[in-house]
Amino acid sequence: DHSYFGASVANIFQTRVKIGGSPLDYRMFRHYFLMAGWRFNQEDVFSYEPSFLIKGTEKMGFQADLQMRLYYNKDYYIGANYRTGSAVGLMVGARISKLYFSYAFDYTLSNIQRYSLGSHEINIALKLGDNARRYRWLIRY
C-alpha cells in the first residue's frame, strides 16, 4: 500500500531563545504540517501518485506544495511539483535493487528569481531491511 497521511505540529511550546548576552528575545513560532498522497493503479505497469503538503506558521501564513509522479514498473518515475506563489519543479528517479537515485530541479517564481536560476537536488539512498516486517502486527486483525 503506497498511501500516506500525516499531520504534525513542530515547536509546540513556542520556545523563547536568548543568544549570548543579547538583549533581543527571539521566539520560535509553531509550525503546522499536513500531508497526504496515494498511489493509484499500483499493480499496473504505469501508476501515478498525487500528493500534497500544506505547511505554515502562525506568523507567516500557509503555503501548499502540490506534486504528481508517474511511475513505470514501480522502479522509475518522473514528476512535477508546484509550490504556491513560490516555485515549480521537475523530478526524475530510479530504483536499482536497494539503491534509489533521484534528481530534482526547482525554478523559483518569487522575487529572488532575479538572483537565482533555480536549485538542483541529487539524492542517493540505500534501503536496508524489509518494510513488511515493521508492519507485521497489522496482519493479525
mmCIF file of N, CA and C in Angstrom:
data_model
loop_
_atom_site.group_PDB
_atom_site.id
_atom_site.type_symbol
_atom_site.label_atom_id
_atom_site.label_comp_id
_atom_site.label_asym_id
_atom_site.label_seq_id
_atom_site.Cartn_x
_atom_site.Cartn_y
_atom_site.Cartn_z
ATOM 1 N N ASP A 1 0.848 -1.179 0.000
ATOM 2 C CA ASP A 1 0.000 0.000 0.000
ATOM 3 C C ASP A 1 0.888 1.235 0.000
ATOM 4 N N HIS A 2 0.707 2.113 -0.968
ATOM 5 C CA HIS A 2 1.537 3.311 -1.089
ATOM 6 C C HIS A 2 0.721 4.565 -0.843
ATOM 7 N N SER A 3 -0.010 4.585 0.235
ATOM 8 C CA SER A 3 -0.742 5.779 0.608
ATOM 9 C C SER A 3 -0.161 6.287 1.918
ATOM 10 N N TYR A 4 -0.320 7.563 2.158
ATOM 11 C CA TYR A 4 0.168 8.103 3.405
ATOM 12 C C TYR A 4 -0.636 9.346 3.759
ATOM 13 N N PHE A 5 -0.715 9.591 5.026
ATOM 14 C CA PHE A 5 -1.383 10.778 5.553
ATOM 15 C C PHE A 5 -0.677 11.133 6.838
ATOM 16 N N GLY A 6 -0.429 12.397 7.048
ATOM 17 C CA GLY A 6 0.236 12.781 8.278
ATOM 18 C C GLY A 6 -0.056 14.219 8.642
ATOM 19 N N ALA A 7 0.039 14.493 9.897
ATOM 20 C CA ALA A 7 -0.114 15.864 10.390
ATOM 21 C C ALA A 7 0.813 16.020 11.577
ATOM 22 N N SER A 8 1.393 17.193 11.732
ATOM 23 C CA SER A 8 2.266 17.402 12.876
ATOM 24 C C SER A 8 2.337 18.881 13.221
ATOM 25 N N VAL A 9 2.744 19.134 14.440
ATOM 26 C CA VAL A 9 2.990 20.489 14.918
ATOM 27 C C VAL A 9 4.405 20.475 15.475
ATOM 28 N N ALA A 10 5.254 21.357 14.967
ATOM 29 C CA ALA A 10 6.622 21.457 15.467
ATOM 30 C C ALA A 10 6.716 22.638 16.425
ATOM 31 N N ASN A 11 7.542 22.510 17.417
ATOM 32 C CA ASN A 11 7.770 23.552 18.416
ATOM 33 C C ASN A 11 6.466 23.903 19.137
ATOM 34 N N ILE A 12 5.873 22.940 19.783
ATOM 35 C CA ILE A 12 4.582 23.088 20.446
ATOM 36 C C ILE A 12 4.593 24.209 21.480
ATOM 37 N N PHE A 13 5.679 24.393 22.199
ATOM 38 C CA PHE A 13 5.720 25.337 23.311
ATOM 39 C C PHE A 13 6.159 26.753 22.920
ATOM 40 N N GLN A 14 6.439 27.005 21.644
ATOM 41 C CA GLN A 14 6.885 28.317 21.155
ATOM 42 C C GLN A 14 8.039 28.844 22.007
ATOM 43 N N THR A 15 9.100 28.109 22.031
ATOM 44 C CA THR A 15 10.261 28.380 22.862
ATOM 45 C C THR A 15 10.835 29.773 22.617
ATOM 46 N N ARG A 16 11.265 30.407 23.699
ATOM 47 C CA ARG A 16 11.976 31.676 23.600
ATOM 48 C C ARG A 16 13.474 31.368 23.651
ATOM 49 N N VAL A 17 14.242 32.066 22.829
ATOM 50 C CA VAL A 17 15.675 31.805 22.733
ATOM 51 C C VAL A 17 16.424 33.104 22.941
ATOM 52 N N LYS A 18 17.406 33.076 23.835
ATOM 53 C CA LYS A 18 18.305 34.218 24.008
ATOM 54 C C LYS A 18 19.665 33.790 23.473
ATOM 55 N N ILE A 19 20.237 34.625 22.639
ATOM 56 C CA ILE A 19 21.526 34.303 22.038
ATOM 57 C C ILE A 19 22.595 35.129 22.729
ATOM 58 N N GLY A 20 23.509 34.459 23.424
ATOM 59 C CA GLY A 20 24.565 35.146 24.157
ATOM 60 C C GLY A 20 23.989 36.082 25.197
ATOM 61 N N GLY A 21 24.594 37.239 25.351
ATOM 62 C CA GLY A 21 24.106 38.238 26.302
ATOM 63 C C GLY A 21 23.222 39.271 25.617
ATOM 64 N N SER A 22 22.751 38.948 24.431
ATOM 65 C CA SER A 22 21.940 39.877 23.644
ATOM 66 C C SER A 22 20.653 40.252 24.371
ATOM 67 N N PRO A 23 20.295 41.542 24.316
ATOM 68 C CA PRO A 23 19.023 41.950 24.921
ATOM 69 C C PRO A 23 17.818 41.526 24.072
ATOM 70 N N LEU A 24 18.062 41.072 22.866
ATOM 71 C CA LEU A 24 16.969 40.643 21.997
ATOM 72 C C LEU A 24 16.409 39.303 22.462
ATOM 73 N N ASP A 25 15.120 39.153 22.369
ATOM 74 C CA ASP A 25 14.438 37.930 22.782
ATOM 75 C C ASP A 25 13.778 37.331 21.547
ATOM 76 N N TYR A 26 14.269 36.208 21.081
ATOM 77 C CA TYR A 26 13.729 35.559 19.894
ATOM 78 C C TYR A 26 12.705 34.512 20.305
ATOM 79 N N ARG A 27 11.609 34.451 19.569
ATOM 80 C CA ARG A 27 10.572 33.474 19.861
ATOM 81 C C ARG A 27 10.361 32.597 18.630
ATOM 82 N N MET A 28 10.406 31.305 18.826
ATOM 83 C CA MET A 28 10.167 30.369 17.732
ATOM 84 C C MET A 28 8.664 30.101 17.659
ATOM 85 N N PHE A 29 8.084 30.312 16.498
ATOM 86 C CA PHE A 29 6.652 30.115 16.319
ATOM 87 C C PHE A 29 6.331 28.668 15.986
ATOM 88 N N ARG A 30 5.122 28.250 16.290
ATOM 89 C CA ARG A 30 4.664 26.903 15.949
ATOM 90 C C ARG A 30 4.641 26.735 14.433
ATOM 91 N N HIS A 31 4.995 25.541 13.997
ATOM 92 C CA HIS A 31 4.913 25.174 12.585
ATOM 93 C C HIS A 31 3.888 24.051 12.462
ATOM 94 N N TYR A 32 3.029 24.156 11.468
ATOM 95 C CA TYR A 32 1.989 23.154 11.244
ATOM 96 C C TYR A 32 2.207 22.498 9.882
ATOM 97 N N PHE A 33 2.021 21.176 9.830
ATOM 98 C CA PHE A 33 2.204 20.426 8.593
ATOM 99 C C PHE A 33 1.043 19.453 8.415
ATOM 100 N N LEU A 34 0.525 19.371 7.203
ATOM 101 C CA LEU A 34 -0.496 18.390 6.845
ATOM 102 C C LEU A 34 -0.107 17.838 5.489
ATOM 103 N N MET A 35 -0.006 16.516 5.388
ATOM 104 C CA MET A 35 0.404 15.918 4.120
ATOM 105 C C MET A 35 -0.390 14.658 3.838
ATOM 106 N N ALA A 36 -0.547 14.353 2.549
ATOM 107 C CA ALA A 36 -1.240 13.139 2.148
ATOM 108 C C ALA A 36 -0.858 12.816 0.708
ATOM 109 N N GLY A 37 -0.979 11.550 0.358
ATOM 110 C CA GLY A 37 -0.723 11.099 -1.007
ATOM 111 C C GLY A 37 -1.258 9.703 -1.199
ATOM 112 N N TRP A 38 -1.441 9.324 -2.439
ATOM 113 C CA TRP A 38 -1.964 7.999 -2.751
ATOM 114 C C TRP A 38 -1.444 7.563 -4.111
ATOM 115 N N ARG A 39 -0.955 6.325 -4.192
ATOM 116 C CA ARG A 39 -0.524 5.795 -5.487
ATOM 117 C C ARG A 39 -1.655 4.968 -6.070
ATOM 118 N N PHE A 40 -2.115 5.346 -7.254
ATOM 119 C CA PHE A 40 -3.203 4.664 -7.960
ATOM 120 C C PHE A 40 -2.640 3.671 -8.970
ATOM 121 N N ASN A 41 -3.393 2.618 -9.262
ATOM 122 C CA ASN A 41 -3.012 1.574 -10.233
ATOM 123 C C ASN A 41 -1.678 0.926 -9.866
ATOM 124 N N GLN A 42 -1.502 0.575 -8.625
ATOM 125 C CA GLN A 42 -0.223 0.076 -8.128
ATOM 126 C C GLN A 42 0.248 -1.195 -8.825
ATOM 127 N N GLU A 43 -0.672 -2.016 -9.267
ATOM 128 C CA GLU A 43 -0.296 -3.292 -9.869
ATOM 129 C C GLU A 43 -0.106 -3.196 -11.375
ATOM 130 N N ASP A 44 -0.364 -2.054 -11.981
ATOM 131 C CA ASP A 44 -0.200 -1.875 -13.429
ATOM 132 C C ASP A 44 1.234 -1.477 -13.754
ATOM 133 N N VAL A 45 1.573 -1.514 -15.043
ATOM 134 C CA VAL A 45 2.897 -1.082 -15.496
ATOM 135 C C VAL A 45 3.080 0.401 -15.188
ATOM 136 N N PHE A 46 2.038 1.200 -15.441
ATOM 137 C CA PHE A 46 2.078 2.623 -15.126
ATOM 138 C C PHE A 46 1.185 2.897 -13.930
ATOM 139 N N SER A 47 1.686 3.655 -12.984
ATOM 140 C CA SER A 47 0.881 4.104 -11.848
ATOM 141 C C SER A 47 1.178 5.583 -11.634
ATOM 142 N N TYR A 48 0.305 6.244 -10.915
ATOM 143 C CA TYR A 48 0.522 7.663 -10.656
ATOM 144 C C TYR A 48 0.215 7.984 -9.203
ATOM 145 N N GLU A 49 0.888 9.020 -8.705
ATOM 146 C CA GLU A 49 0.792 9.354 -7.288
ATOM 147 C C GLU A 49 0.666 10.870 -7.091
ATOM 148 N N PRO A 50 -0.550 11.354 -6.877
ATOM 149 C CA PRO A 50 -0.701 12.753 -6.487
ATOM 150 C C PRO A 50 -0.456 12.894 -4.977
ATOM 151 N N SER A 51 0.076 14.018 -4.560
ATOM 152 C CA SER A 51 0.290 14.257 -3.138
ATOM 153 C C SER A 51 0.299 15.750 -2.870
ATOM 154 N N PHE A 52 0.146 16.095 -1.596
ATOM 155 C CA PHE A 52 0.215 17.498 -1.219
ATOM 156 C C PHE A 52 0.826 17.633 0.170
ATOM 157 N N LEU A 53 1.352 18.813 0.429
ATOM 158 C CA LEU A 53 1.872 19.193 1.732
ATOM 159 C C LEU A 53 1.411 20.621 1.975
ATOM 160 N N ILE A 54 0.727 20.849 3.078
ATOM 161 C CA ILE A 54 0.352 22.201 3.490
ATOM 162 C C ILE A 54 1.160 22.504 4.746
ATOM 163 N N LYS A 55 1.868 23.626 4.728
ATOM 164 C CA LYS A 55 2.740 23.968 5.853
ATOM 165 C C LYS A 55 2.581 25.441 6.176
ATOM 166 N N GLY A 56 2.812 25.774 7.429
ATOM 167 C CA GLY A 56 2.701 27.170 7.795
ATOM 168 C C GLY A 56 3.036 27.431 9.238
ATOM 169 N N THR A 57 3.067 28.708 9.568
ATOM 170 C CA THR A 57 3.289 29.152 10.937
ATOM 171 C C THR A 57 2.204 30.157 11.285
ATOM 172 N N GLU A 58 2.090 30.456 12.552
ATOM 173 C CA GLU A 58 1.093 31.436 12.987
ATOM 174 C C GLU A 58 1.409 32.831 12.459
ATOM 175 N N LYS A 59 2.665 33.118 12.245
ATOM 176 C CA LYS A 59 3.066 34.460 11.826
ATOM 177 C C LYS A 59 3.181 34.609 10.309
ATOM 178 N N MET A 60 3.676 33.600 9.618
ATOM 179 C CA MET A 60 3.986 33.730 8.191
ATOM 180 C C MET A 60 2.869 33.253 7.264
ATOM 181 N N GLY A 61 1.828 32.660 7.772
ATOM 182 C CA GLY A 61 0.771 32.159 6.911
ATOM 183 C C GLY A 61 1.069 30.749 6.427
ATOM 184 N N PHE A 62 0.302 30.303 5.452
ATOM 185 C CA PHE A 62 0.408 28.931 4.979
ATOM 186 C C PHE A 62 0.813 28.874 3.515
ATOM 187 N N GLN A 63 1.407 27.740 3.132
ATOM 188 C CA GLN A 63 1.868 27.504 1.773
ATOM 189 C C GLN A 63 1.560 26.053 1.434
ATOM 190 N N ALA A 64 1.231 25.794 0.171
ATOM 191 C CA ALA A 64 0.917 24.425 -0.246
ATOM 192 C C ALA A 64 1.903 23.959 -1.309
ATOM 193 N N ASP A 65 2.309 22.700 -1.206
ATOM 194 C CA ASP A 65 3.109 22.033 -2.229
ATOM 195 C C ASP A 65 2.229 20.961 -2.851
ATOM 196 N N LEU A 66 2.057 21.013 -4.163
ATOM 197 C CA LEU A 66 1.276 20.021 -4.890
ATOM 198 C C LEU A 66 2.226 19.256 -5.790
ATOM 199 N N GLN A 67 2.072 17.927 -5.849
ATOM 200 C CA GLN A 67 3.014 17.104 -6.598
ATOM 201 C C GLN A 67 2.293 15.975 -7.310
ATOM 202 N N MET A 68 2.798 15.604 -8.486
ATOM 203 C CA MET A 68 2.278 14.455 -9.228
ATOM 204 C C MET A 68 3.472 13.684 -9.786
ATOM 205 N N ARG A 69 3.474 12.375 -9.523
ATOM 206 C CA ARG A 69 4.511 11.489 -10.068
ATOM 207 C C ARG A 69 3.863 10.422 -10.926
ATOM 208 N N LEU A 70 4.512 10.081 -12.029
ATOM 209 C CA LEU A 70 4.102 8.990 -12.903
ATOM 210 C C LEU A 70 5.183 7.917 -12.817
ATOM 211 N N TYR A 71 4.786 6.698 -12.400
ATOM 212 C CA TYR A 71 5.722 5.582 -12.224
ATOM 213 C C TYR A 71 5.632 4.610 -13.386
ATOM 214 N N TYR A 72 6.778 4.018 -13.723
ATOM 215 C CA TYR A 72 6.850 2.944 -14.711
ATOM 216 C C TYR A 72 7.457 1.736 -14.006
ATOM 217 N N ASN A 73 6.732 0.623 -14.003
ATOM 218 C CA ASN A 73 7.190 -0.629 -13.370
ATOM 219 C C ASN A 73 7.621 -0.444 -11.917
ATOM 220 N N LYS A 74 7.087 0.509 -11.224
ATOM 221 C CA LYS A 74 7.375 0.788 -9.811
ATOM 222 C C LYS A 74 8.830 1.173 -9.546
ATOM 223 N N ASP A 75 9.679 1.137 -10.574
ATOM 224 C CA ASP A 75 11.106 1.394 -10.379
ATOM 225 C C ASP A 75 11.573 2.744 -10.908
ATOM 226 N N TYR A 76 10.802 3.372 -11.772
ATOM 227 C CA TYR A 76 11.204 4.632 -12.389
ATOM 228 C C TYR A 76 10.061 5.625 -12.286
ATOM 229 N N TYR A 77 10.388 6.890 -12.094
ATOM 230 C CA TYR A 77 9.326 7.892 -12.058
ATOM 231 C C TYR A 77 9.795 9.212 -12.647
ATOM 232 N N ILE A 78 8.812 9.983 -13.053
ATOM 233 C CA ILE A 78 9.012 11.353 -13.491
ATOM 234 C C ILE A 78 7.879 12.141 -12.853
ATOM 235 N N GLY A 79 8.149 13.375 -12.475
ATOM 236 C CA GLY A 79 7.108 14.123 -11.795
ATOM 237 C C GLY A 79 7.281 15.622 -11.906
ATOM 238 N N ALA A 80 6.264 16.317 -11.432
ATOM 239 C CA ALA A 80 6.273 17.775 -11.410
ATOM 240 C C ALA A 80 5.674 18.236 -10.089
ATOM 241 N N ASN A 81 6.085 19.428 -9.659
ATOM 242 C CA ASN A 81 5.521 19.980 -8.433
ATOM 243 C C ASN A 81 5.318 21.477 -8.574
ATOM 244 N N TYR A 82 4.447 22.005 -7.712
ATOM 245 C CA TYR A 82 4.160 23.440 -7.671
ATOM 246 C C TYR A 82 4.035 23.862 -6.218
ATOM 247 N N ARG A 83 4.748 24.908 -5.852
ATOM 248 C CA ARG A 83 4.657 25.485 -4.512
ATOM 249 C C ARG A 83 3.968 26.837 -4.667
ATOM 250 N N THR A 84 2.839 27.018 -4.012
ATOM 251 C CA THR A 84 2.006 28.203 -4.221
ATOM 252 C C THR A 84 2.814 29.494 -4.122
ATOM 253 N N GLY A 85 2.776 30.247 -5.233
ATOM 254 C CA GLY A 85 3.424 31.543 -5.300
ATOM 255 C C GLY A 85 4.924 31.532 -5.181
ATOM 256 N N SER A 86 5.548 30.385 -5.259
ATOM 257 C CA SER A 86 6.972 30.335 -4.954
ATOM 258 C C SER A 86 7.825 29.633 -6.008
ATOM 259 N N ALA A 87 7.419 28.422 -6.447
ATOM 260 C CA ALA A 87 8.302 27.662 -7.333
ATOM 261 C C ALA A 87 7.546 26.572 -8.090
ATOM 262 N N VAL A 88 8.145 26.157 -9.193
ATOM 263 C CA VAL A 88 7.705 24.977 -9.942
ATOM 264 C C VAL A 88 8.919 24.086 -10.093
ATOM 265 N N GLY A 89 8.696 22.788 -10.284
ATOM 266 C CA GLY A 89 9.841 21.890 -10.385
ATOM 267 C C GLY A 89 9.549 20.635 -11.157
ATOM 268 N N LEU A 90 10.622 19.974 -11.557
ATOM 269 C CA LEU A 90 10.573 18.682 -12.229
ATOM 270 C C LEU A 90 11.467 17.723 -11.481
ATOM 271 N N MET A 91 11.134 16.416 -11.534
ATOM 272 C CA MET A 91 11.933 15.418 -10.844
ATOM 273 C C MET A 91 11.931 14.107 -11.626
ATOM 274 N N VAL A 92 13.001 13.348 -11.478
ATOM 275 C CA VAL A 92 13.103 12.002 -12.041
ATOM 276 C C VAL A 92 13.763 11.120 -10.995
ATOM 277 N N GLY A 93 13.457 9.827 -11.047
ATOM 278 C CA GLY A 93 14.061 8.924 -10.081
ATOM 279 C C GLY A 93 14.053 7.495 -10.578
ATOM 280 N N ALA A 94 14.906 6.683 -9.982
ATOM 281 C CA ALA A 94 15.007 5.273 -10.356
ATOM 282 C C ALA A 94 15.426 4.461 -9.144
ATOM 283 N N ARG A 95 14.983 3.201 -9.146
ATOM 284 C CA ARG A 95 15.388 2.257 -8.103
ATOM 285 C C ARG A 95 16.115 1.113 -8.792
ATOM 286 N N ILE A 96 17.294 0.796 -8.295
ATOM 287 C CA ILE A 96 18.075 -0.334 -8.795
ATOM 288 C C ILE A 96 18.432 -1.171 -7.580
ATOM 289 N N SER A 97 17.756 -2.300 -7.452
ATOM 290 C CA SER A 97 17.906 -3.168 -6.298
ATOM 291 C C SER A 97 17.552 -2.385 -5.035
ATOM 292 N N LYS A 98 18.504 -2.198 -4.109
ATOM 293 C CA LYS A 98 18.233 -1.459 -2.875
ATOM 294 C C LYS A 98 18.692 -0.010 -2.938
ATOM 295 N N LEU A 99 19.165 0.420 -4.109
ATOM 296 C CA LEU A 99 19.628 1.797 -4.280
ATOM 297 C C LEU A 99 18.560 2.639 -4.968
ATOM 298 N N TYR A 100 18.352 3.852 -4.469
ATOM 299 C CA TYR A 100 17.409 4.800 -5.043
ATOM 300 C C TYR A 100 18.177 6.045 -5.474
ATOM 301 N N PHE A 101 17.941 6.494 -6.693
ATOM 302 C CA PHE A 101 18.575 7.687 -7.231
ATOM 303 C C PHE A 101 17.484 8.657 -7.657
ATOM 304 N N SER A 102 17.677 9.941 -7.378
ATOM 305 C CA SER A 102 16.711 10.922 -7.849
ATOM 306 C C SER A 102 17.393 12.259 -8.108
ATOM 307 N N TYR A 103 16.778 13.018 -8.998
ATOM 308 C CA TYR A 103 17.245 14.365 -9.327
ATOM 309 C C TYR A 103 16.010 15.264 -9.387
ATOM 310 N N ALA A 104 16.119 16.468 -8.843
ATOM 311 C CA ALA A 104 15.019 17.421 -8.888
ATOM 312 C C ALA A 104 15.569 18.807 -9.203
ATOM 313 N N PHE A 105 14.782 19.554 -9.957
ATOM 314 C CA PHE A 105 15.120 20.941 -10.273
ATOM 315 C C PHE A 105 13.928 21.810 -9.916
ATOM 316 N N ASP A 106 14.157 22.864 -9.149
ATOM 317 C CA ASP A 106 13.125 23.828 -8.788
ATOM 318 C C ASP A 106 13.468 25.175 -9.412
ATOM 319 N N TYR A 107 12.475 25.778 -10.042
ATOM 320 C CA TYR A 107 12.630 27.107 -10.622
ATOM 321 C C TYR A 107 11.770 28.065 -9.815
ATOM 322 N N THR A 108 12.381 29.075 -9.240
ATOM 323 C CA THR A 108 11.659 29.982 -8.356
ATOM 324 C C THR A 108 10.802 30.977 -9.138
ATOM 325 N N LEU A 109 9.648 31.298 -8.569
ATOM 326 C CA LEU A 109 8.733 32.268 -9.170
ATOM 327 C C LEU A 109 8.669 33.564 -8.355
ATOM 328 N N SER A 110 9.359 33.617 -7.227
ATOM 329 C CA SER A 110 9.299 34.782 -6.336
ATOM 330 C C SER A 110 10.343 35.821 -6.753
ATOM 331 N N ASN A 111 10.443 36.894 -5.987
ATOM 332 C CA ASN A 111 11.365 37.989 -6.300
ATOM 333 C C ASN A 111 12.827 37.564 -6.320
ATOM 334 N N ILE A 112 13.158 36.482 -5.646
ATOM 335 C CA ILE A 112 14.550 36.018 -5.628
ATOM 336 C C ILE A 112 14.995 35.517 -7.018
ATOM 337 N N GLN A 113 14.040 35.379 -7.927
ATOM 338 C CA GLN A 113 14.312 34.919 -9.286
ATOM 339 C C GLN A 113 15.383 35.772 -9.970
ATOM 340 N N ARG A 114 15.472 37.045 -9.613
ATOM 341 C CA ARG A 114 16.490 37.924 -10.211
ATOM 342 C C ARG A 114 17.904 37.483 -9.863
ATOM 343 N N TYR A 115 18.043 36.753 -8.762
ATOM 344 C CA TYR A 115 19.369 36.375 -8.272
ATOM 345 C C TYR A 115 19.634 34.877 -8.357
ATOM 346 N N SER A 116 18.631 34.096 -8.721
ATOM 347 C CA SER A 116 18.766 32.641 -8.723
ATOM 348 C C SER A 116 18.229 32.060 -10.026
ATOM 349 N N LEU A 117 18.938 31.103 -10.553
ATOM 350 C CA LEU A 117 18.472 30.399 -11.743
ATOM 351 C C LEU A 117 17.767 29.095 -11.383
ATOM 352 N N GLY A 118 17.503 28.890 -10.107
ATOM 353 C CA GLY A 118 16.850 27.664 -9.661
ATOM 354 C C GLY A 118 17.767 26.863 -8.770
ATOM 355 N N SER A 119 17.262 25.725 -8.305
ATOM 356 C CA SER A 119 18.083 24.869 -7.449
ATOM 357 C C SER A 119 18.050 23.440 -7.967
ATOM 358 N N HIS A 120 19.130 22.733 -7.743
ATOM 359 C CA HIS A 120 19.271 21.340 -8.147
ATOM 360 C C HIS A 120 19.415 20.488 -6.891
ATOM 361 N N GLU A 121 18.828 19.303 -6.930
ATOM 362 C CA GLU A 121 18.923 18.393 -5.792
ATOM 363 C C GLU A 121 19.197 16.996 -6.329
ATOM 364 N N ILE A 122 20.215 16.352 -5.790
ATOM 365 C CA ILE A 122 20.559 14.976 -6.160
ATOM 366 C C ILE A 122 20.497 14.130 -4.898
ATOM 367 N N ASN A 123 19.789 13.007 -4.965
ATOM 368 C CA ASN A 123 19.666 12.106 -3.817
ATOM 369 C C ASN A 123 20.106 10.707 -4.197
ATOM 370 N N ILE A 124 20.820 10.083 -3.292
ATOM 371 C CA ILE A 124 21.172 8.665 -3.408
ATOM 372 C C ILE A 124 20.832 8.047 -2.051
ATOM 373 N N ALA A 125 20.008 7.010 -2.071
ATOM 374 C CA ALA A 125 19.587 6.373 -0.821
ATOM 375 C C ALA A 125 19.762 4.866 -0.923
ATOM 376 N N LEU A 126 20.059 4.253 0.200
ATOM 377 C CA LEU A 126 20.185 2.807 0.308
ATOM 378 C C LEU A 126 19.124 2.324 1.280
ATOM 379 N N LYS A 127 18.257 1.451 0.830
ATOM 380 C CA LYS A 127 17.182 0.937 1.678
ATOM 381 C C LYS A 127 17.655 -0.371 2.310
ATOM 382 N N LEU A 128 17.715 -0.376 3.627
ATOM 383 C CA LEU A 128 18.143 -1.552 4.370
ATOM 384 C C LEU A 128 16.938 -2.197 5.026
ATOM 385 N N GLY A 129 16.884 -3.498 5.048
ATOM 386 C CA GLY A 129 15.790 -4.195 5.714
ATOM 387 C C GLY A 129 14.554 -4.305 4.842
ATOM 388 N N ASP A 130 13.493 -4.826 5.447
ATOM 389 C CA ASP A 130 12.247 -5.073 4.737
ATOM 390 C C ASP A 130 11.114 -4.387 5.483
ATOM 391 N N ASN A 131 10.393 -3.502 4.828
ATOM 392 C CA ASN A 131 9.281 -2.787 5.459
ATOM 393 C C ASN A 131 8.185 -3.728 5.941
ATOM 394 N N ALA A 132 7.994 -4.851 5.287
ATOM 395 C CA ALA A 132 6.913 -5.771 5.637
ATOM 396 C C ALA A 132 7.054 -6.244 7.089
ATOM 397 N N ARG A 133 8.272 -6.440 7.557
ATOM 398 C CA ARG A 133 8.474 -6.888 8.944
ATOM 399 C C ARG A 133 8.014 -5.836 9.942
ATOM 400 N N ARG A 134 8.181 -4.570 9.598
ATOM 401 C CA ARG A 134 7.838 -3.498 10.509
ATOM 402 C C ARG A 134 6.329 -3.431 10.764
ATOM 403 N N TYR A 135 5.525 -3.848 9.805
ATOM 404 C CA TYR A 135 4.072 -3.741 9.922
ATOM 405 C C TYR A 135 3.394 -5.099 10.071
ATOM 406 N N ARG A 136 4.113 -6.103 10.541
ATOM 407 C CA ARG A 136 3.560 -7.434 10.719
ATOM 408 C C ARG A 136 2.327 -7.450 11.606
ATOM 409 N N TRP A 137 2.295 -6.590 12.615
ATOM 410 C CA TRP A 137 1.188 -6.569 13.563
ATOM 411 C C TRP A 137 -0.138 -6.209 12.894
ATOM 412 N N LEU A 138 -0.113 -5.524 11.744
ATOM 413 C CA LEU A 138 -1.352 -5.155 11.054
ATOM 414 C C LEU A 138 -2.081 -6.382 10.505
ATOM 415 N N ILE A 139 -1.346 -7.414 10.135
ATOM 416 C CA ILE A 139 -1.933 -8.607 9.524
ATOM 417 C C ILE A 139 -2.759 -9.400 10.523
ATOM 418 N N ARG A 140 -2.519 -9.245 11.805
ATOM 419 C CA ARG A 140 -3.233 -10.015 12.819
ATOM 420 C C ARG A 140 -4.719 -9.726 12.837
ATOM 421 N N TYR A 141 -5.147 -8.563 12.417
ATOM 422 C CA TYR A 141 -6.550 -8.169 12.569
ATOM 423 C C TYR A 141 -7.333 -8.301 11.308
#
